[in-house]
Amino acid sequence: MRKRQRWISVLLAAITAFSAMLPLAAQAQAEKKQSVNFAMTSNPDTLDPHKTSGTPTFQTIRSFYDTLVEPDREGAIVPALAESWEISDDNLEWTFHLRRGVKFHDGTAFDARDVKATLQRIRAEETASPKTSEFQAIESISIPDDYTLVLRLSEPYAPLLSSLASGWGAILPSEKIEEGHNFGIEPVGTGPFTMKEWLRDNKITMEKSNDYWKEGLPRLDEVVLNIITEGSVQLQGLLSGQIDILAEYSPTEEELEILEDNSSINLERSLTALVMVLAMNNANPYVEELKFRQAAAHAIDKQTVLDIAYGGGKPVGTFMDRKDPYYVDYTDLYPYNPQKAAELVDSLDIPEDKTFVMALPQNFDPHVRAGQMYQEMLEKAGLSIEIRLVDWSTWLSDVYRGGNYDFTVIGHTGKLDPDGRLGGYGTEKTYVNWINKKAAEAIETGKKTVGFENRKPLYDTALEEMARELPHVYVGTNYRYILTRKSVTGFHMDTKLDTFDFRYTEVSE
């Protein structure tokens, strides 16, 4: 009890000082009736939906753009800018019937030309979209009339609808595309909000679009995304009333006790669609040895890491989240066994002065906490680990795209289709540089195969190879805690895509 009282005293003292840390604009907005302040962990690297793989971008642009189809709250794909669609018997022709009366934020009308120009932009070599491969099966795009779009595929491509429903399928106005508009700093979509201001490392302010096609939405006049990288500062803001919503915070056990007892806060807990990993760069000649990766897997106490760093969760043993219908349980394959880990390290020819670099995205406190735990566990097994903290943009460019790491810590977001997570694995196309022909062939065949019952055996094969060969140490699927002020209702976070949906959010008096 005395320990908890000390913790409360420290927290209250921190709350008193919080106003000096929260962006001043956010404090002012907190008093508005239909405005919410949201704490966001990291800056988007861009606001262009076609030029990034970064989750913070897709989380942000969900409010600016719409897609042809979208996931509902249960994860099923439902109409959005396309009211309906048909697929030919051979799965090669997809016909979309588009919604009429929709306007872009610049006042231009939405029609089939915008969809065609958007898909051509994603596929264009000069765009250099990291998602190009998801649209390469499109052989031709035709427009029978202003509100009908026909896609002809070169071969069946099962994930197409999921790709069109994801953030990188955001529809842009054809006129702006032709002008060479910079969507990276000025988004122009058909979404529920328009961008008022983006101050990097500070905040993104969004205003209600009065022309949004869903009648009566959005219900808020304004949303302020406050960029607050430190979790403790986010929590202080929530408890002081200057932040209204936290959706990316992993509270400690002590913090959970305080939050559960706080009558002004709603706390919702659910299992995410994330897979938390300790990723390993298989291009490193030491890491390339399977025994090395097995040693790392045996060295990690997954449940302890989940409980301490990520607010709890359930361990996994392969590259799929626990709730996914394609999930296969391999958690018993490489159990926590520090003695076995040390024996495997001893069997490897690693020089005594060899140090492995663990690159951590410093904007994400849970990943940093987990990294520090991994460092201790791996060093107990006999590996020397040096932690290198990098900001999010550097992590994307230097680690994820540049391969400049030995270990890194990250959570892979859920995807609407298994190919969204597994596509490219087994080849040199992924950041872990893991080569496995059997897995690669199963994954490649899976995306061309229609029907869950036909695809499941293929992904079972791939996931077994990934479980046995360990391109990552798969740690687990964590819990998500959505924390809101009691006055805030209707906020939703997509189960699979981890994006923010403020359309139904409102604030009561």
Coordinates of C-alpha atoms in Angstrom, one line a residue:
M1 CA 0.0 0.0 0.0
R2 CA 2.8 2.4 0.9
K3 CA 4.4 1.7 -2.5
R4 CA 1.2 2.5 -4.3
Q5 CA 0.8 5.8 -2.3
R6 CA 4.3 6.8 -3.3
W7 CA 3.5 6.1 -6.9
I8 CA 0.3 8.2 -6.7
S9 CA 2.2 11.1 -5.2
V10 CA 4.8 11.0 -7.9
L11 CA 2.1 10.9 -10.6
L12 CA 0.2 13.8 -9.1
A13 CA 3.3 15.9 -9.0
A14 CA 4.0 15.0 -12.6
I15 CA 0.4 16.0 -13.6
T16 CA 0.9 19.4 -12.0
A17 CA 3.9 20.0 -14.3
F18 CA 2.1 18.5 -17.3
S19 CA 0.9 21.8 -18.8
A20 CA 4.5 22.8 -19.5
M21 CA 5.0 19.7 -21.6
L22 CA 1.8 19.4 -23.6
P23 CA 1.7 21.5 -26.8
L24 CA 0.0 24.8 -25.9
A25 CA -2.5 24.5 -28.8
A26 CA -3.6 21.2 -27.5
Q27 CA -4.4 22.7 -24.1
A28 CA -6.6 25.4 -25.7
Q29 CA -8.5 22.8 -27.8
A30 CA -9.3 20.6 -24.8
E31 CA -11.9 23.1 -23.7
K32 CA -14.0 22.9 -26.9
K33 CA -17.2 20.9 -26.6
Q34 CA -16.8 18.9 -29.8
S35 CA -13.1 18.8 -30.0
V36 CA -10.9 15.9 -28.8
N37 CA -7.2 15.8 -28.0
F38 CA -5.6 12.5 -28.9
A39 CA -2.1 11.4 -27.9
M40 CA -0.1 9.9 -30.8
T41 CA 3.2 8.2 -30.2
S42 CA 5.0 9.2 -33.4
N43 CA 5.0 11.5 -36.4
P44 CA 3.9 10.2 -39.7
D45 CA 6.9 10.1 -42.1
T46 CA 4.6 11.5 -44.8
L47 CA 0.9 12.0 -45.4
D48 CA 1.1 10.5 -48.9
P49 CA -0.8 7.2 -48.7
H50 CA 1.1 5.6 -51.6
K51 CA 4.7 6.4 -50.5
T52 CA 5.1 4.7 -47.1
S53 CA 4.8 1.5 -45.1
G54 CA 4.7 3.5 -41.8
T55 CA 1.7 2.7 -39.5
P56 CA 1.6 6.3 -38.1
T57 CA 0.9 7.6 -41.6
F58 CA -2.0 5.2 -42.2
Q59 CA -3.3 5.9 -38.7
T60 CA -3.4 9.6 -39.5
I61 CA -4.7 9.6 -43.1
R62 CA -7.7 7.4 -42.2
S63 CA -9.4 10.7 -41.4
F64 CA -8.4 12.4 -44.6
Y65 CA -9.1 9.7 -47.2
D66 CA -11.6 7.0 -48.1
T67 CA -11.1 3.8 -50.0
L68 CA -13.3 1.9 -52.4
V69 CA -14.2 -0.6 -49.6
E70 CA -13.3 -0.6 -45.9
P71 CA -13.4 -2.9 -42.9
D72 CA -16.3 -2.6 -40.5
R73 CA -15.9 -2.9 -36.8
E74 CA -15.8 -6.6 -36.9
G75 CA -13.2 -6.6 -39.7
A76 CA -15.5 -7.6 -42.6
I77 CA -15.0 -5.7 -45.8
V78 CA -18.0 -3.5 -46.7
P79 CA -18.8 -0.8 -49.3
A80 CA -17.3 2.7 -49.0
L81 CA -16.7 4.8 -52.2
A82 CA -17.8 1.7 -54.1
E83 CA -21.5 0.9 -53.3
S84 CA -21.2 -2.6 -54.7
W85 CA -19.0 -4.9 -56.8
E86 CA -19.0 -8.2 -58.8
I87 CA -16.3 -10.7 -59.5
S88 CA -16.3 -12.9 -62.6
D89 CA -16.3 -16.7 -62.2
D90 CA -12.7 -16.9 -63.2
N91 CA -11.8 -14.2 -60.6
L92 CA -10.1 -12.1 -63.3
E93 CA -12.7 -9.3 -63.8
W94 CA -13.7 -7.0 -61.0
T95 CA -16.5 -4.5 -61.6
F96 CA -17.1 -1.7 -59.0
H97 CA -20.2 0.5 -59.0
L98 CA -19.2 3.8 -57.4
R99 CA -21.0 6.1 -55.1
R100 CA -22.5 9.3 -56.6
G101 CA -22.5 12.8 -55.1
V102 CA -19.1 12.5 -53.3
K103 CA -16.8 15.5 -53.2
F104 CA -13.1 15.8 -52.6
H105 CA -11.9 18.4 -50.1
D106 CA -10.9 20.7 -53.0
G107 CA -14.5 20.7 -54.2
T108 CA -14.1 18.5 -57.2
A109 CA -16.5 15.6 -57.8
F110 CA -15.4 12.0 -57.2
D111 CA -15.9 9.6 -60.2
A112 CA -14.2 6.6 -61.9
R113 CA -11.4 8.7 -63.4
D114 CA -10.1 9.4 -59.9
V115 CA -10.0 5.7 -59.0
K116 CA -8.2 4.9 -62.3
A117 CA -5.7 7.7 -61.8
T118 CA -5.1 6.6 -58.2
L119 CA -4.4 3.0 -59.2
Q120 CA -2.1 4.1 -62.0
R121 CA -0.2 6.3 -59.6
I122 CA 0.3 3.4 -57.1
R123 CA 1.6 1.2 -59.9
A124 CA 3.8 3.8 -61.5
E125 CA 7.6 3.2 -61.2
E126 CA 8.2 6.9 -60.4
T127 CA 5.9 6.7 -57.4
A128 CA 8.1 4.1 -55.8
S129 CA 5.3 2.9 -53.6
P130 CA 6.3 0.1 -51.2
K131 CA 2.8 -1.3 -51.9
T132 CA 3.1 -1.5 -55.7
S133 CA 3.3 -5.3 -55.7
E134 CA -0.3 -5.5 -54.2
F135 CA -1.7 -4.0 -57.4
Q136 CA 0.6 -5.6 -60.1
A137 CA -2.0 -8.2 -61.0
I138 CA -4.1 -5.4 -62.6
E139 CA -3.7 -5.8 -66.3
S140 CA -6.1 -3.1 -67.4
I141 CA -8.5 -0.5 -66.0
S142 CA -11.6 0.5 -68.0
I143 CA -14.3 3.1 -67.3
P144 CA -17.7 2.1 -69.0
D145 CA -19.2 5.2 -67.5
D146 CA -18.5 7.9 -64.8
Y147 CA -19.5 5.6 -62.0
T148 CA -18.4 2.2 -63.1
L149 CA -14.8 0.8 -62.9
V150 CA -13.7 -2.5 -64.3
L151 CA -10.4 -4.1 -63.3
R152 CA -9.0 -6.9 -65.5
L153 CA -6.4 -9.1 -63.8
S154 CA -3.6 -11.1 -65.4
E155 CA -4.1 -13.8 -62.9
P156 CA -6.3 -14.4 -59.8
Y157 CA -5.2 -12.3 -56.9
A158 CA -7.1 -13.1 -53.7
P159 CA -5.8 -10.2 -51.5
L160 CA -7.1 -7.5 -54.0
L161 CA -10.1 -6.5 -52.0
S162 CA -8.1 -6.3 -48.8
S163 CA -5.5 -4.1 -50.5
L164 CA -8.2 -1.8 -51.8
A165 CA -9.6 -1.6 -48.2
S166 CA -6.3 -0.7 -46.6
G167 CA -4.8 2.8 -46.2
W168 CA -2.5 2.5 -49.2
G169 CA -5.7 2.1 -51.3
A170 CA -6.7 5.7 -50.5
I171 CA -8.4 7.4 -53.4
L172 CA -6.9 10.7 -54.6
P173 CA -8.4 13.3 -57.0
S174 CA -7.2 12.8 -60.6
E175 CA -6.8 16.6 -61.2
K176 CA -4.4 16.9 -58.3
I177 CA -2.4 13.9 -59.4
E178 CA -2.1 15.4 -62.9
E179 CA -0.8 18.7 -61.3
G180 CA 1.9 16.8 -59.4
H181 CA 0.3 17.9 -56.1
N182 CA 2.4 17.2 -53.0
F183 CA 0.1 14.9 -51.0
G184 CA 2.9 14.2 -48.5
I185 CA 2.3 17.6 -46.8
E186 CA -1.2 18.5 -48.0
P187 CA -3.7 15.6 -48.1
V188 CA -6.7 16.0 -50.4
G189 CA -9.3 13.2 -50.1
T190 CA -13.0 12.5 -49.5
G191 CA -12.6 11.7 -45.9
P192 CA -14.4 13.0 -42.8
F193 CA -11.8 15.5 -41.9
T194 CA -9.6 18.0 -43.6
M195 CA -6.1 19.0 -42.4
K196 CA -5.8 22.4 -40.8
E197 CA -2.2 22.3 -39.6
W198 CA 0.7 19.9 -39.2
L199 CA 3.5 21.0 -36.9
R200 CA 6.1 18.2 -37.0
D201 CA 7.0 16.7 -33.6
N202 CA 4.1 18.7 -32.1
K203 CA 0.6 18.2 -33.5
I204 CA -1.7 17.6 -36.4
T205 CA -5.0 19.5 -36.3
M206 CA -8.0 18.2 -38.3
E207 CA -11.3 19.9 -39.0
K208 CA -14.7 18.5 -39.8
S209 CA -15.5 18.2 -43.5
N210 CA -19.0 19.5 -44.0
D211 CA -19.3 17.7 -47.4
Y212 CA -18.6 14.2 -46.0
W213 CA -20.8 11.6 -47.8
K214 CA -21.9 9.7 -44.7
E215 CA -24.8 11.7 -43.5
G216 CA -24.5 13.1 -40.0
L217 CA -20.8 12.3 -39.8
P218 CA -18.3 13.2 -38.4
R219 CA -19.8 14.3 -35.1
L220 CA -16.7 16.1 -33.9
D221 CA -15.7 19.6 -35.2
E222 CA -12.0 19.1 -34.6
V223 CA -9.4 16.5 -33.7
V224 CA -6.0 17.3 -32.5
L225 CA -3.3 14.6 -32.7
N226 CA -0.7 15.5 -30.2
I227 CA 2.7 14.0 -30.9
I228 CA 3.8 12.8 -27.4
T229 CA 6.5 10.3 -27.5
E230 CA 6.8 9.6 -23.8
G231 CA 4.1 7.2 -22.4
S232 CA 4.3 8.7 -18.9
V233 CA 3.5 12.2 -20.4
Q234 CA 0.6 10.7 -22.3
L235 CA -0.8 9.2 -19.2
Q236 CA -0.3 12.5 -17.2
G237 CA -2.3 14.3 -19.9
L238 CA -5.2 11.8 -19.7
L239 CA -5.4 12.0 -15.9
S240 CA -5.2 15.8 -15.9
G241 CA -8.0 16.1 -18.5
Q242 CA -5.8 17.6 -21.2
I243 CA -5.8 14.5 -23.3
D244 CA -9.1 12.8 -24.1
I245 CA -8.0 9.5 -25.8
L246 CA -5.1 7.1 -25.4
A247 CA -5.0 4.2 -27.8
E248 CA -1.3 3.2 -28.0
Y249 CA -0.4 3.1 -24.3
S250 CA 0.7 0.0 -22.4
P251 CA 0.1 0.6 -18.7
T252 CA 2.0 -1.1 -16.0
E253 CA 0.2 -3.1 -13.3
E254 CA 0.4 -0.2 -10.9
E255 CA -1.0 2.2 -13.5
L256 CA -3.8 -0.2 -14.3
E257 CA -4.9 -0.2 -10.6
I258 CA -5.0 3.6 -10.6
L259 CA -6.9 3.8 -13.9
E260 CA -9.5 1.2 -12.9
D261 CA -10.2 3.2 -9.8
N262 CA -10.5 6.5 -11.7
S263 CA -14.2 7.3 -12.2
S264 CA -13.5 9.9 -14.9
I265 CA -11.8 7.4 -17.3
N266 CA -13.1 4.5 -19.4
L267 CA -10.7 1.6 -19.9
E268 CA -11.3 -1.0 -22.6
R269 CA -9.0 -4.0 -23.0
S270 CA -8.8 -6.4 -26.0
L271 CA -6.3 -8.5 -27.8
T272 CA -4.7 -6.7 -30.7
A273 CA -3.9 -8.1 -34.2
L274 CA -0.2 -7.2 -33.7
V275 CA 2.7 -9.6 -33.6
M276 CA 5.5 -8.3 -31.3
V277 CA 8.8 -9.5 -32.6
L278 CA 12.5 -9.5 -31.9
A279 CA 13.6 -9.3 -35.5
M280 CA 17.0 -10.6 -36.7
N281 CA 18.9 -9.6 -39.8
N282 CA 19.6 -12.8 -41.5
A283 CA 22.1 -11.1 -43.8
N284 CA 24.5 -11.1 -40.8
P285 CA 26.7 -14.3 -41.2
Y286 CA 26.3 -15.1 -37.5
V287 CA 22.5 -14.5 -37.5
E288 CA 22.3 -16.6 -40.7
E289 CA 23.2 -19.7 -38.6
L290 CA 19.9 -21.4 -37.5
K291 CA 21.5 -22.3 -34.1
F292 CA 22.1 -18.6 -33.4
R293 CA 18.4 -17.8 -34.0
Q294 CA 17.3 -20.8 -32.0
A295 CA 19.5 -19.6 -29.1
A296 CA 17.8 -16.2 -29.3
A297 CA 14.4 -17.8 -29.2
H298 CA 15.2 -20.0 -26.2
A299 CA 16.8 -17.0 -24.4
I300 CA 13.5 -14.9 -24.4
D301 CA 10.9 -15.2 -21.7
K302 CA 8.0 -14.1 -23.8
Q303 CA 5.3 -13.9 -21.2
T304 CA 7.5 -11.8 -18.9
V305 CA 8.3 -9.4 -21.8
L306 CA 4.6 -9.1 -22.7
D307 CA 3.6 -8.5 -19.1
I308 CA 6.2 -5.9 -18.3
A309 CA 6.8 -4.1 -21.6
Y310 CA 3.5 -4.4 -23.4
G311 CA 0.8 -4.5 -20.7
G312 CA 0.2 -8.2 -21.1
G313 CA -0.8 -10.5 -23.9
K314 CA -0.5 -14.0 -25.2
P315 CA 2.7 -15.6 -26.7
V316 CA 2.9 -16.8 -30.3
G317 CA 5.3 -19.1 -32.0
T318 CA 5.0 -18.0 -35.6
F319 CA 4.3 -14.9 -37.7
M320 CA 0.6 -14.5 -37.2
D321 CA -1.6 -13.0 -34.4
R322 CA -3.5 -15.1 -32.1
K323 CA -7.0 -14.1 -33.4
D324 CA -6.3 -14.6 -37.1
P325 CA -8.1 -17.6 -38.7
Y326 CA -4.8 -18.6 -40.3
Y327 CA -3.0 -18.7 -36.9
V328 CA -1.2 -22.0 -36.0
D329 CA 0.1 -22.6 -32.5
Y330 CA 3.9 -23.3 -32.4
T331 CA 4.5 -21.8 -28.9
D332 CA 6.0 -25.1 -27.7
L333 CA 8.6 -25.3 -30.4
Y334 CA 11.3 -23.1 -28.8
P335 CA 10.2 -22.6 -25.2
Y336 CA 12.0 -20.3 -22.7
N337 CA 15.2 -22.3 -21.8
P338 CA 18.2 -20.0 -20.9
Q339 CA 20.4 -23.0 -20.3
K340 CA 19.7 -24.3 -23.8
A341 CA 20.3 -20.8 -25.2
A342 CA 23.7 -20.6 -23.6
E343 CA 24.7 -24.1 -24.9
L344 CA 23.7 -23.1 -28.4
V345 CA 25.7 -19.9 -28.2
D346 CA 28.7 -21.8 -26.9
S347 CA 28.5 -24.1 -29.9
L348 CA 28.9 -21.2 -32.3
D349 CA 32.2 -19.7 -33.4
I350 CA 31.5 -16.1 -32.2
P351 CA 34.6 -14.0 -31.2
E352 CA 34.6 -12.8 -27.6
D353 CA 34.8 -9.2 -28.7
K354 CA 31.8 -9.4 -31.1
T355 CA 29.0 -7.1 -30.3
F356 CA 25.6 -7.2 -31.9
V357 CA 23.6 -4.0 -32.5
M358 CA 20.0 -3.8 -31.4
A359 CA 18.3 -0.8 -33.0
L360 CA 15.2 0.4 -31.1
P361 CA 12.6 3.0 -32.2
Q362 CA 12.9 5.5 -29.3
N363 CA 9.5 7.0 -29.9
F364 CA 7.8 3.7 -28.7
D365 CA 8.4 3.3 -25.0
P366 CA 7.1 -0.4 -24.9
H367 CA 9.6 -1.4 -27.7
V368 CA 12.4 0.3 -25.8
R369 CA 11.4 -1.5 -22.5
A370 CA 11.2 -4.8 -24.4
G371 CA 14.6 -4.1 -26.0
Q372 CA 16.2 -3.6 -22.7
M373 CA 14.8 -6.9 -21.4
Y374 CA 16.0 -8.7 -24.6
Q375 CA 19.4 -7.3 -24.1
E376 CA 19.6 -8.7 -20.6
M377 CA 18.3 -12.1 -21.6
L378 CA 20.5 -12.4 -24.6
E379 CA 23.6 -11.4 -22.6
K380 CA 22.8 -14.1 -20.1
A381 CA 23.0 -16.5 -23.0
G382 CA 26.5 -15.2 -23.9
L383 CA 25.8 -12.6 -26.6
S384 CA 27.1 -9.0 -26.2
I385 CA 24.3 -6.6 -27.2
E386 CA 24.6 -2.8 -27.8
I387 CA 21.4 -0.8 -27.9
R388 CA 21.1 2.0 -30.5
L389 CA 18.1 4.3 -30.1
V390 CA 16.8 5.9 -33.3
D391 CA 13.8 8.1 -34.2
W392 CA 11.0 6.7 -36.2
S393 CA 12.0 8.2 -39.5
T394 CA 15.5 6.8 -39.1
W395 CA 14.1 3.4 -38.1
L396 CA 12.1 3.3 -41.3
S397 CA 15.0 4.4 -43.6
D398 CA 18.0 3.0 -41.8
V399 CA 16.7 -0.2 -40.2
Y400 CA 13.6 -1.3 -42.0
R401 CA 14.6 -0.2 -45.5
G402 CA 18.4 0.0 -45.1
G403 CA 19.1 -3.2 -43.1
N404 CA 21.5 -1.4 -40.7
Y405 CA 20.9 -3.6 -37.6
D406 CA 21.5 -7.0 -36.1
F407 CA 18.4 -7.1 -33.9
T408 CA 15.5 -4.7 -33.8
V409 CA 12.2 -4.6 -31.9
I410 CA 8.9 -3.8 -33.5
G411 CA 5.2 -4.8 -33.6
H412 CA 3.8 -5.9 -37.0
T413 CA 0.3 -4.6 -37.4
G414 CA -2.6 -6.9 -38.5
K415 CA -3.6 -7.1 -42.2
L416 CA -7.0 -7.9 -43.7
D417 CA -5.4 -10.7 -45.8
P418 CA -2.6 -13.1 -44.8
D419 CA -0.6 -12.0 -47.8
G420 CA -0.4 -8.5 -46.3
R421 CA 1.8 -9.8 -43.5
L422 CA 3.5 -12.7 -45.2
G423 CA 4.0 -11.4 -48.7
G424 CA 7.7 -11.4 -49.7
Y425 CA 8.9 -13.6 -46.9
G426 CA 11.3 -16.3 -47.9
T427 CA 12.9 -13.9 -50.4
E428 CA 15.3 -11.0 -50.2
K429 CA 12.4 -8.6 -50.3
T430 CA 11.8 -8.3 -46.5
Y431 CA 13.9 -6.5 -43.9
V432 CA 14.9 -9.7 -42.2
N433 CA 16.6 -11.0 -45.3
W434 CA 15.4 -14.6 -44.6
I435 CA 15.6 -16.9 -47.7
N436 CA 13.4 -20.0 -47.7
K437 CA 12.2 -21.4 -51.0
K438 CA 9.5 -23.6 -49.6
A439 CA 7.9 -20.8 -47.6
A440 CA 8.2 -18.3 -50.5
E441 CA 6.5 -20.7 -53.0
A442 CA 3.6 -21.4 -50.6
I443 CA 3.1 -17.7 -50.0
E444 CA 3.2 -16.9 -53.7
T445 CA 0.7 -19.6 -54.5
G446 CA -1.5 -18.5 -51.6
K447 CA -2.1 -15.1 -53.0
K448 CA -3.3 -16.6 -56.4
T449 CA -5.6 -19.1 -54.7
V450 CA -9.2 -18.4 -53.9
G451 CA -11.1 -19.6 -50.9
F452 CA -10.1 -20.0 -47.3
E453 CA -10.2 -23.8 -47.4
N454 CA -7.8 -23.8 -50.4
R455 CA -5.5 -21.2 -49.0
K456 CA -5.2 -22.5 -45.4
P457 CA -2.9 -25.5 -46.2
L458 CA -0.6 -23.2 -48.1
Y459 CA -0.2 -20.7 -45.3
D460 CA 0.1 -23.6 -42.8
T461 CA 3.2 -24.7 -44.7
A462 CA 4.6 -21.1 -44.8
L463 CA 3.9 -20.5 -41.1
E464 CA 5.5 -23.8 -40.1
E465 CA 8.7 -22.9 -42.0
M466 CA 8.7 -19.5 -40.3
A467 CA 8.2 -21.1 -36.9
R468 CA 11.0 -23.6 -37.3
E469 CA 13.5 -21.3 -39.0
L470 CA 12.9 -18.1 -37.0
P471 CA 13.5 -15.0 -39.1
H472 CA 12.2 -13.3 -36.0
V473 CA 11.7 -14.3 -32.4
Y474 CA 7.9 -14.2 -32.3
V475 CA 7.1 -12.8 -28.9
G476 CA 3.3 -12.5 -28.8
T477 CA 0.1 -10.7 -29.4
N478 CA -0.3 -7.9 -26.8
Y479 CA -3.4 -6.4 -25.2
R480 CA -4.6 -3.0 -26.4
Y481 CA -5.9 -0.6 -23.8
I482 CA -8.1 2.2 -25.1
L483 CA -8.4 4.9 -22.4
T484 CA -10.9 7.7 -22.8
R485 CA -12.3 10.4 -20.7
K486 CA -15.9 9.5 -19.6
S487 CA -17.2 12.3 -21.7
V488 CA -15.9 10.8 -24.9
T489 CA -17.8 8.0 -26.7
G490 CA -17.7 6.4 -30.1
F491 CA -14.0 6.2 -30.8
H492 CA -12.9 3.0 -32.7
M493 CA -9.6 1.5 -33.6
D494 CA -9.6 -1.0 -36.5
T495 CA -8.9 -4.5 -35.2
K496 CA -6.6 -5.4 -38.1
L497 CA -5.2 -2.2 -39.5
D498 CA -4.6 -0.4 -36.2
T499 CA -6.0 2.9 -37.6
F500 CA -8.0 5.5 -35.8
D501 CA -11.7 6.1 -36.7
F502 CA -13.0 9.3 -35.3
R503 CA -16.2 9.5 -37.4
Y504 CA -18.5 8.4 -34.7
T505 CA -16.7 10.0 -31.8
E506 CA -18.5 12.6 -29.8
V507 CA -18.1 14.5 -26.5
S508 CA -20.9 14.9 -24.0
E509 CA -21.3 17.8 -21.7

